[in-house]
JSON list of C-alpha atoms in Angstrom, two decimals:
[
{"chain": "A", "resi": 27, "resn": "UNK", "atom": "CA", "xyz": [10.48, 10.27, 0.84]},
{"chain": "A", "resi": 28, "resn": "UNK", "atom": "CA", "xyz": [11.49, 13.62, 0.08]},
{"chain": "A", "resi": 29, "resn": "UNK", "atom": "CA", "xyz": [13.76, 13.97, -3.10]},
{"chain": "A", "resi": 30, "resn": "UNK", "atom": "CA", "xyz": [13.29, 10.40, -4.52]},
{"chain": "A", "resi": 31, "resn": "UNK", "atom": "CA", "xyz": [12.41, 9.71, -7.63]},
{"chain": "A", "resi": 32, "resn": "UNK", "atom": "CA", "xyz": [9.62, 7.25, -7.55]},
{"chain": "A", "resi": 33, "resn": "UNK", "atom": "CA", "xyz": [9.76, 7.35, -11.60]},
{"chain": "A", "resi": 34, "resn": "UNK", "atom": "CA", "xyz": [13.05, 5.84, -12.09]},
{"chain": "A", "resi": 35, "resn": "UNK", "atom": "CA", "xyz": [11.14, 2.54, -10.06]},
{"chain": "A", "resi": 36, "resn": "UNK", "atom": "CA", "xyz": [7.57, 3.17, -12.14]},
{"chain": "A", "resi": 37, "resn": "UNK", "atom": "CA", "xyz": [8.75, 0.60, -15.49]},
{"chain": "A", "resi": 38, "resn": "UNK", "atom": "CA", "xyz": [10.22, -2.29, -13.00]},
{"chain": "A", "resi": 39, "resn": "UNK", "atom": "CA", "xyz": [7.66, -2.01, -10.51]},
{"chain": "A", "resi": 40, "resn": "UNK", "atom": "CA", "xyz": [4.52, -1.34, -13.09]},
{"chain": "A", "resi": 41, "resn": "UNK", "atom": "CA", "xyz": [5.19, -5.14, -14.30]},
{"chain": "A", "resi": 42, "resn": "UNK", "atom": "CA", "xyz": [4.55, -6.66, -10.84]},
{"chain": "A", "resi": 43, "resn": "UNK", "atom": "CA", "xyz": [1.70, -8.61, -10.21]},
{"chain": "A", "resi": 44, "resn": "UNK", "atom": "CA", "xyz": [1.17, -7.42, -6.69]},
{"chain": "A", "resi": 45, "resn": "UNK", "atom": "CA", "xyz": [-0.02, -3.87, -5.47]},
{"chain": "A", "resi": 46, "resn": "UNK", "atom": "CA", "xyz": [3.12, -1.63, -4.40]},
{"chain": "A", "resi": 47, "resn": "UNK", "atom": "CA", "xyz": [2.66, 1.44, -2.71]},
{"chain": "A", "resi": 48, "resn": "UNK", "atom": "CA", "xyz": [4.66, 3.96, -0.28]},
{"chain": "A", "resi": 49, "resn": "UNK", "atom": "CA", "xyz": [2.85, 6.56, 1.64]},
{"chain": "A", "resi": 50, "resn": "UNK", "atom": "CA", "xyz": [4.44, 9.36, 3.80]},
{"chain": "A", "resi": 51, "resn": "UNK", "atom": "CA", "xyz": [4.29, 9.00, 7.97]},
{"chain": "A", "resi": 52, "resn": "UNK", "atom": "CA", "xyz": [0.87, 10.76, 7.85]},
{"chain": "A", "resi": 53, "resn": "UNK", "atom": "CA", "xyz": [-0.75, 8.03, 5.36]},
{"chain": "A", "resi": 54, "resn": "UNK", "atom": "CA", "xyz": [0.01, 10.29, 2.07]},
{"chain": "A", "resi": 55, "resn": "UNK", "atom": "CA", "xyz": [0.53, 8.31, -1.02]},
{"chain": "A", "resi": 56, "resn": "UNK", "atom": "CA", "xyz": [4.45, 8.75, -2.55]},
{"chain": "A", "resi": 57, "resn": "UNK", "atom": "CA", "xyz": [3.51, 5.77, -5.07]},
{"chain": "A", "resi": 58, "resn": "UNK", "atom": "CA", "xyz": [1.47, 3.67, -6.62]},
{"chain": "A", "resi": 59, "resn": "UNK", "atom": "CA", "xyz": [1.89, 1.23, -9.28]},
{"chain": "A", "resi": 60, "resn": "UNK", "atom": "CA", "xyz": [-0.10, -0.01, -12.09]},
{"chain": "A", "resi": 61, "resn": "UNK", "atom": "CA", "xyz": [-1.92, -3.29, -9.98]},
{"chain": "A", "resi": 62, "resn": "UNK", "atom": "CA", "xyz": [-2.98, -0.76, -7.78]},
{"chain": "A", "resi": 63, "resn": "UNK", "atom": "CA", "xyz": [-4.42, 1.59, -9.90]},
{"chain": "A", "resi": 64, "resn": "UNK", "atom": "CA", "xyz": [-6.18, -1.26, -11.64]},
{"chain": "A", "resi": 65, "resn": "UNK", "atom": "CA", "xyz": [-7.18, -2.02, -8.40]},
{"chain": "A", "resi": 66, "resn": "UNK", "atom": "CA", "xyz": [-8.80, 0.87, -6.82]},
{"chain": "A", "resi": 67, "resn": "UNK", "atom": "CA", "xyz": [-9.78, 2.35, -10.39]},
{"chain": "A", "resi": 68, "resn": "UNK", "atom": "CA", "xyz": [-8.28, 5.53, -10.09]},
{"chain": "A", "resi": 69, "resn": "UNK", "atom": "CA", "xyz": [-4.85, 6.79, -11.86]},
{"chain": "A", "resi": 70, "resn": "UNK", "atom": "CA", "xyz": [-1.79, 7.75, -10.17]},
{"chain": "A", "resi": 71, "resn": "UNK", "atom": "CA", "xyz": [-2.08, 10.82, -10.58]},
{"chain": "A", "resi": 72, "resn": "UNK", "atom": "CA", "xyz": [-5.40, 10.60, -8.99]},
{"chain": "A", "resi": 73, "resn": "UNK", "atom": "CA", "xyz": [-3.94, 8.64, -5.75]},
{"chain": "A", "resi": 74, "resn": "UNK", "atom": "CA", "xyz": [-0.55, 10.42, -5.39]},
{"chain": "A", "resi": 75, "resn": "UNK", "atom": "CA", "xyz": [-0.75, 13.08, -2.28]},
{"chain": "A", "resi": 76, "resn": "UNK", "atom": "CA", "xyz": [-3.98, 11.90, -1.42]},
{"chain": "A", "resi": 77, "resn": "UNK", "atom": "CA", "xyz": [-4.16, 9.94, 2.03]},
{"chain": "A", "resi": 78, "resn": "UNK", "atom": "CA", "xyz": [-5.55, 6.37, 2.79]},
{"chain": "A", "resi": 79, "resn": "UNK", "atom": "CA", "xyz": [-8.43, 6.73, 3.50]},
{"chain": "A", "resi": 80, "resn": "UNK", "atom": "CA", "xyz": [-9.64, 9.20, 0.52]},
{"chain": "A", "resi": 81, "resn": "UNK", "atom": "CA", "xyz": [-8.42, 6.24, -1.68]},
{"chain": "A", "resi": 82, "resn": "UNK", "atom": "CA", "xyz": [-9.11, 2.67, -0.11]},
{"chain": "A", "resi": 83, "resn": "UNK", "atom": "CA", "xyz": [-12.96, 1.74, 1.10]},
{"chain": "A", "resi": 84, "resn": "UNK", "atom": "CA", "xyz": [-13.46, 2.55, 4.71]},
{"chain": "A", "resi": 85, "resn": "UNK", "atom": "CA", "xyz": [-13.02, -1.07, 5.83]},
{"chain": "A", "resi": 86, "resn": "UNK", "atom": "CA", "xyz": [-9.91, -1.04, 4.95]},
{"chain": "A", "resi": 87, "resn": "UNK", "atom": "CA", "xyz": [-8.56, 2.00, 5.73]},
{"chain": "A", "resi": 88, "resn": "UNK", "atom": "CA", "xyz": [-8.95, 1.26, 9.50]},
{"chain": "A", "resi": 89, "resn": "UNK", "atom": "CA", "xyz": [-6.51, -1.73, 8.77]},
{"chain": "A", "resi": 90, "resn": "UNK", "atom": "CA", "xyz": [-3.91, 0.00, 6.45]},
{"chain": "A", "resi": 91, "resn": "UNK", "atom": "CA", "xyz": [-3.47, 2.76, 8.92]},
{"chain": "A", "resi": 92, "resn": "UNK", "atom": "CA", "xyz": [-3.22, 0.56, 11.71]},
{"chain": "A", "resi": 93, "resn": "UNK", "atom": "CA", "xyz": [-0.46, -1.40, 10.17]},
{"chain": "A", "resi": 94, "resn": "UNK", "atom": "CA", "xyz": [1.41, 1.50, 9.47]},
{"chain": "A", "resi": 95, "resn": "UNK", "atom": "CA", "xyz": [1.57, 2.25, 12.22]},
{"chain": "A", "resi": 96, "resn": "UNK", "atom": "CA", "xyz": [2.89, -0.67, 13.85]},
{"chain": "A", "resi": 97, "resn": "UNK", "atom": "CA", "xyz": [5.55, -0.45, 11.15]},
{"chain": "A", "resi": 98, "resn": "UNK", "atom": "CA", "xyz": [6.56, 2.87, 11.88]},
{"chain": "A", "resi": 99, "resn": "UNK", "atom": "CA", "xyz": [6.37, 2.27, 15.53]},
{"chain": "A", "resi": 100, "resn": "UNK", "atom": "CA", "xyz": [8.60, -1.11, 15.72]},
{"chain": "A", "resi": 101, "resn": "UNK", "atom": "CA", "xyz": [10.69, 0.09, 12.80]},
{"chain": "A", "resi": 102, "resn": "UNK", "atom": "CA", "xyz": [10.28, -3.46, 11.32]},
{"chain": "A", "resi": 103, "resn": "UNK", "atom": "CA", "xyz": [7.84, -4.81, 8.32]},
{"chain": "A", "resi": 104, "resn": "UNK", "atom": "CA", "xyz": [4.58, -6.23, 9.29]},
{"chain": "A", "resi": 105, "resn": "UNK", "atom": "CA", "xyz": [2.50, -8.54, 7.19]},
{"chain": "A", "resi": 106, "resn": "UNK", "atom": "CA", "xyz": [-1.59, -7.89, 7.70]},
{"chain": "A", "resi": 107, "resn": "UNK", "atom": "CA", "xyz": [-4.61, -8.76, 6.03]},
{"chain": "A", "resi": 108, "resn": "UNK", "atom": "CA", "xyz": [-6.85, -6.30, 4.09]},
{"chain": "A", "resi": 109, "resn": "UNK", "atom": "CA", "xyz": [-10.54, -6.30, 3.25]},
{"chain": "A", "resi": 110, "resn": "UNK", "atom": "CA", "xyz": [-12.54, -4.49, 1.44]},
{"chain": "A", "resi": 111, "resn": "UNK", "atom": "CA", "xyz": [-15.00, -3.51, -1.23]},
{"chain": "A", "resi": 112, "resn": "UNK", "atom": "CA", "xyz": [-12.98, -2.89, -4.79]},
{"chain": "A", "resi": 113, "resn": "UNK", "atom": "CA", "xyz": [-14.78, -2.23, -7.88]},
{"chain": "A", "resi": 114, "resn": "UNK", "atom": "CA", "xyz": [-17.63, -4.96, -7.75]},
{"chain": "A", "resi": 115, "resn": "UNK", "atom": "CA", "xyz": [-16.84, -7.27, -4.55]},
{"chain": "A", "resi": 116, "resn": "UNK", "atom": "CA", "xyz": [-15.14, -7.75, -1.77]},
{"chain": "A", "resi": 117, "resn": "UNK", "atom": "CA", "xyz": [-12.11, -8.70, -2.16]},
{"chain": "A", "resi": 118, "resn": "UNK", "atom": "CA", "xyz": [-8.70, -9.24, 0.72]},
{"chain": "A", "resi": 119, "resn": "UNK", "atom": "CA", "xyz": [-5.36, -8.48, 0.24]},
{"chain": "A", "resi": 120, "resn": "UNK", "atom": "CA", "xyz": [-2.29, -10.24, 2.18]},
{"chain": "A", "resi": 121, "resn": "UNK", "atom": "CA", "xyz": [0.44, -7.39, 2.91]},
{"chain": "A", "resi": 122, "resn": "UNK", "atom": "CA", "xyz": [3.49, -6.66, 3.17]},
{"chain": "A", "resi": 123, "resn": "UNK", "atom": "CA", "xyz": [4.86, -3.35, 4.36]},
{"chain": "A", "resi": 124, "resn": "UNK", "atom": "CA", "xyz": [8.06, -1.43, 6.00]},
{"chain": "A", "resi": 125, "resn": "UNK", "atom": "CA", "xyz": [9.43, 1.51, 7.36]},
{"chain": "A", "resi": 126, "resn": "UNK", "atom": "CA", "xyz": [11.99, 2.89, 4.82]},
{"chain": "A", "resi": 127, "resn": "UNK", "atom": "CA", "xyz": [14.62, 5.33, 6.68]},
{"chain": "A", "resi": 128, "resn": "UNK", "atom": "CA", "xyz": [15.88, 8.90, 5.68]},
{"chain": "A", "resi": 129, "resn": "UNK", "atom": "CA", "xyz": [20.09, 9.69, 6.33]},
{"chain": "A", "resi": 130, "resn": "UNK", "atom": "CA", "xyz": [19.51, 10.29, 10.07]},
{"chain": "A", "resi": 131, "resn": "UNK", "atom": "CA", "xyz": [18.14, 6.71, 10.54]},
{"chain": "A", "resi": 132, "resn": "UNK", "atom": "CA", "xyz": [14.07, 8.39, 10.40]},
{"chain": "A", "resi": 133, "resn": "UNK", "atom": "CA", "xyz": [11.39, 6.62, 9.45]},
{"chain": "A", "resi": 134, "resn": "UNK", "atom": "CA", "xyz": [10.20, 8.51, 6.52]},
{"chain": "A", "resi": 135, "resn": "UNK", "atom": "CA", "xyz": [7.87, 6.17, 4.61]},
{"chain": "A", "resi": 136, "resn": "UNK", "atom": "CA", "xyz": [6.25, 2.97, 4.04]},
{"chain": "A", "resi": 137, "resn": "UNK", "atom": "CA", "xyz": [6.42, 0.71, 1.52]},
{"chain": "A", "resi": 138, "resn": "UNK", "atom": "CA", "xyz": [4.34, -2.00, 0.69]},
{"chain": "A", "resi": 139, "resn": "UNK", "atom": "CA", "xyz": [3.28, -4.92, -1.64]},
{"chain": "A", "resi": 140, "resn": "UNK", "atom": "CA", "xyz": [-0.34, -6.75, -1.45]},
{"chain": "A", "resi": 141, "resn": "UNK", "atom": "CA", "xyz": [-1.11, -10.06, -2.94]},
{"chain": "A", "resi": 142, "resn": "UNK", "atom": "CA", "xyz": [-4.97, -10.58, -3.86]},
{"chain": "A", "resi": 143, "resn": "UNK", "atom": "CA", "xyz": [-5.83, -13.11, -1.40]},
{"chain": "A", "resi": 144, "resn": "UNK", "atom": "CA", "xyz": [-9.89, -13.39, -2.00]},
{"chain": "A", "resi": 145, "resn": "UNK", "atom": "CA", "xyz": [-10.23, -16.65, -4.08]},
{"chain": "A", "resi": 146, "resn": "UNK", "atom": "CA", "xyz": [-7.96, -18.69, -1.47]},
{"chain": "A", "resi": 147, "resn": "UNK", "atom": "CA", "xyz": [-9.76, -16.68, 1.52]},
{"chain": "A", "resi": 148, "resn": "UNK", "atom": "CA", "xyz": [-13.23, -17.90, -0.32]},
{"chain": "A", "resi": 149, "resn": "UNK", "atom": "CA", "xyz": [-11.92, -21.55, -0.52]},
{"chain": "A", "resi": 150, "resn": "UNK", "atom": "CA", "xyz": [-11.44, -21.38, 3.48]},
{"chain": "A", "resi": 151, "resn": "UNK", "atom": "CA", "xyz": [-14.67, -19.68, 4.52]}
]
């Protein structure tokens, strides 16, 4: 979202114990907080302005920009799962993301949260 200040979010949003994120309408990363930097090993600064797929592992880029699609598409939030290969294992992610809207009613972004998922997904399999 051009103009806002993603800082001014940064302190609430670094305490949560979920990934959040926002990327442009081409996939860009706006945001990232701290869980996902822990996540994906790389600083914000490092993710910011880069695009899905030059951050997450290939199997899960697929799905990310697939669901942002459909978000941006139905204007509404869709919940997906996410798998891939982080640091030392594969690990899946439950998500939640939607379209966020400029003044003329555009979709302009996506934002997102993901809950780690692996130990319950383990349990099932």
């Amino acid at each position: 979202m051009e103009g806002f200040d993603w800082k001014r979010l940064k302190p609430l949003l670094d305490e949560a114990d979920v990934v959040v994120f926002a990327r442009d309408c081409d996939g860009r990363y706006l945001y990232v907080n701290r869980t996902f930097e822990a996540l994906v090993g790389r600083s914000a600064a490092d993710v910011v302005g880069r695009t899905i797929e030059d951050v997450l592992p290939p199997e899960a880029a697929a799905a990310v920009r697939a669901s942002d699609r459909q978000a941006i598409a139905e204007r509404r939030g869709v919940v997906f799962e996410a798998r891939g290969r982080f640091g030392s294992g594969l690990r899946s992610f439950a998500n939640f993301k939607f379209p966020l809207f400029d003044g003329d009613g555009r979709t302009c972004a996506v934002l997102g949260f993901g809950t780690d998922t692996t130990a319950r997904r383990r349990r099932e399999e």
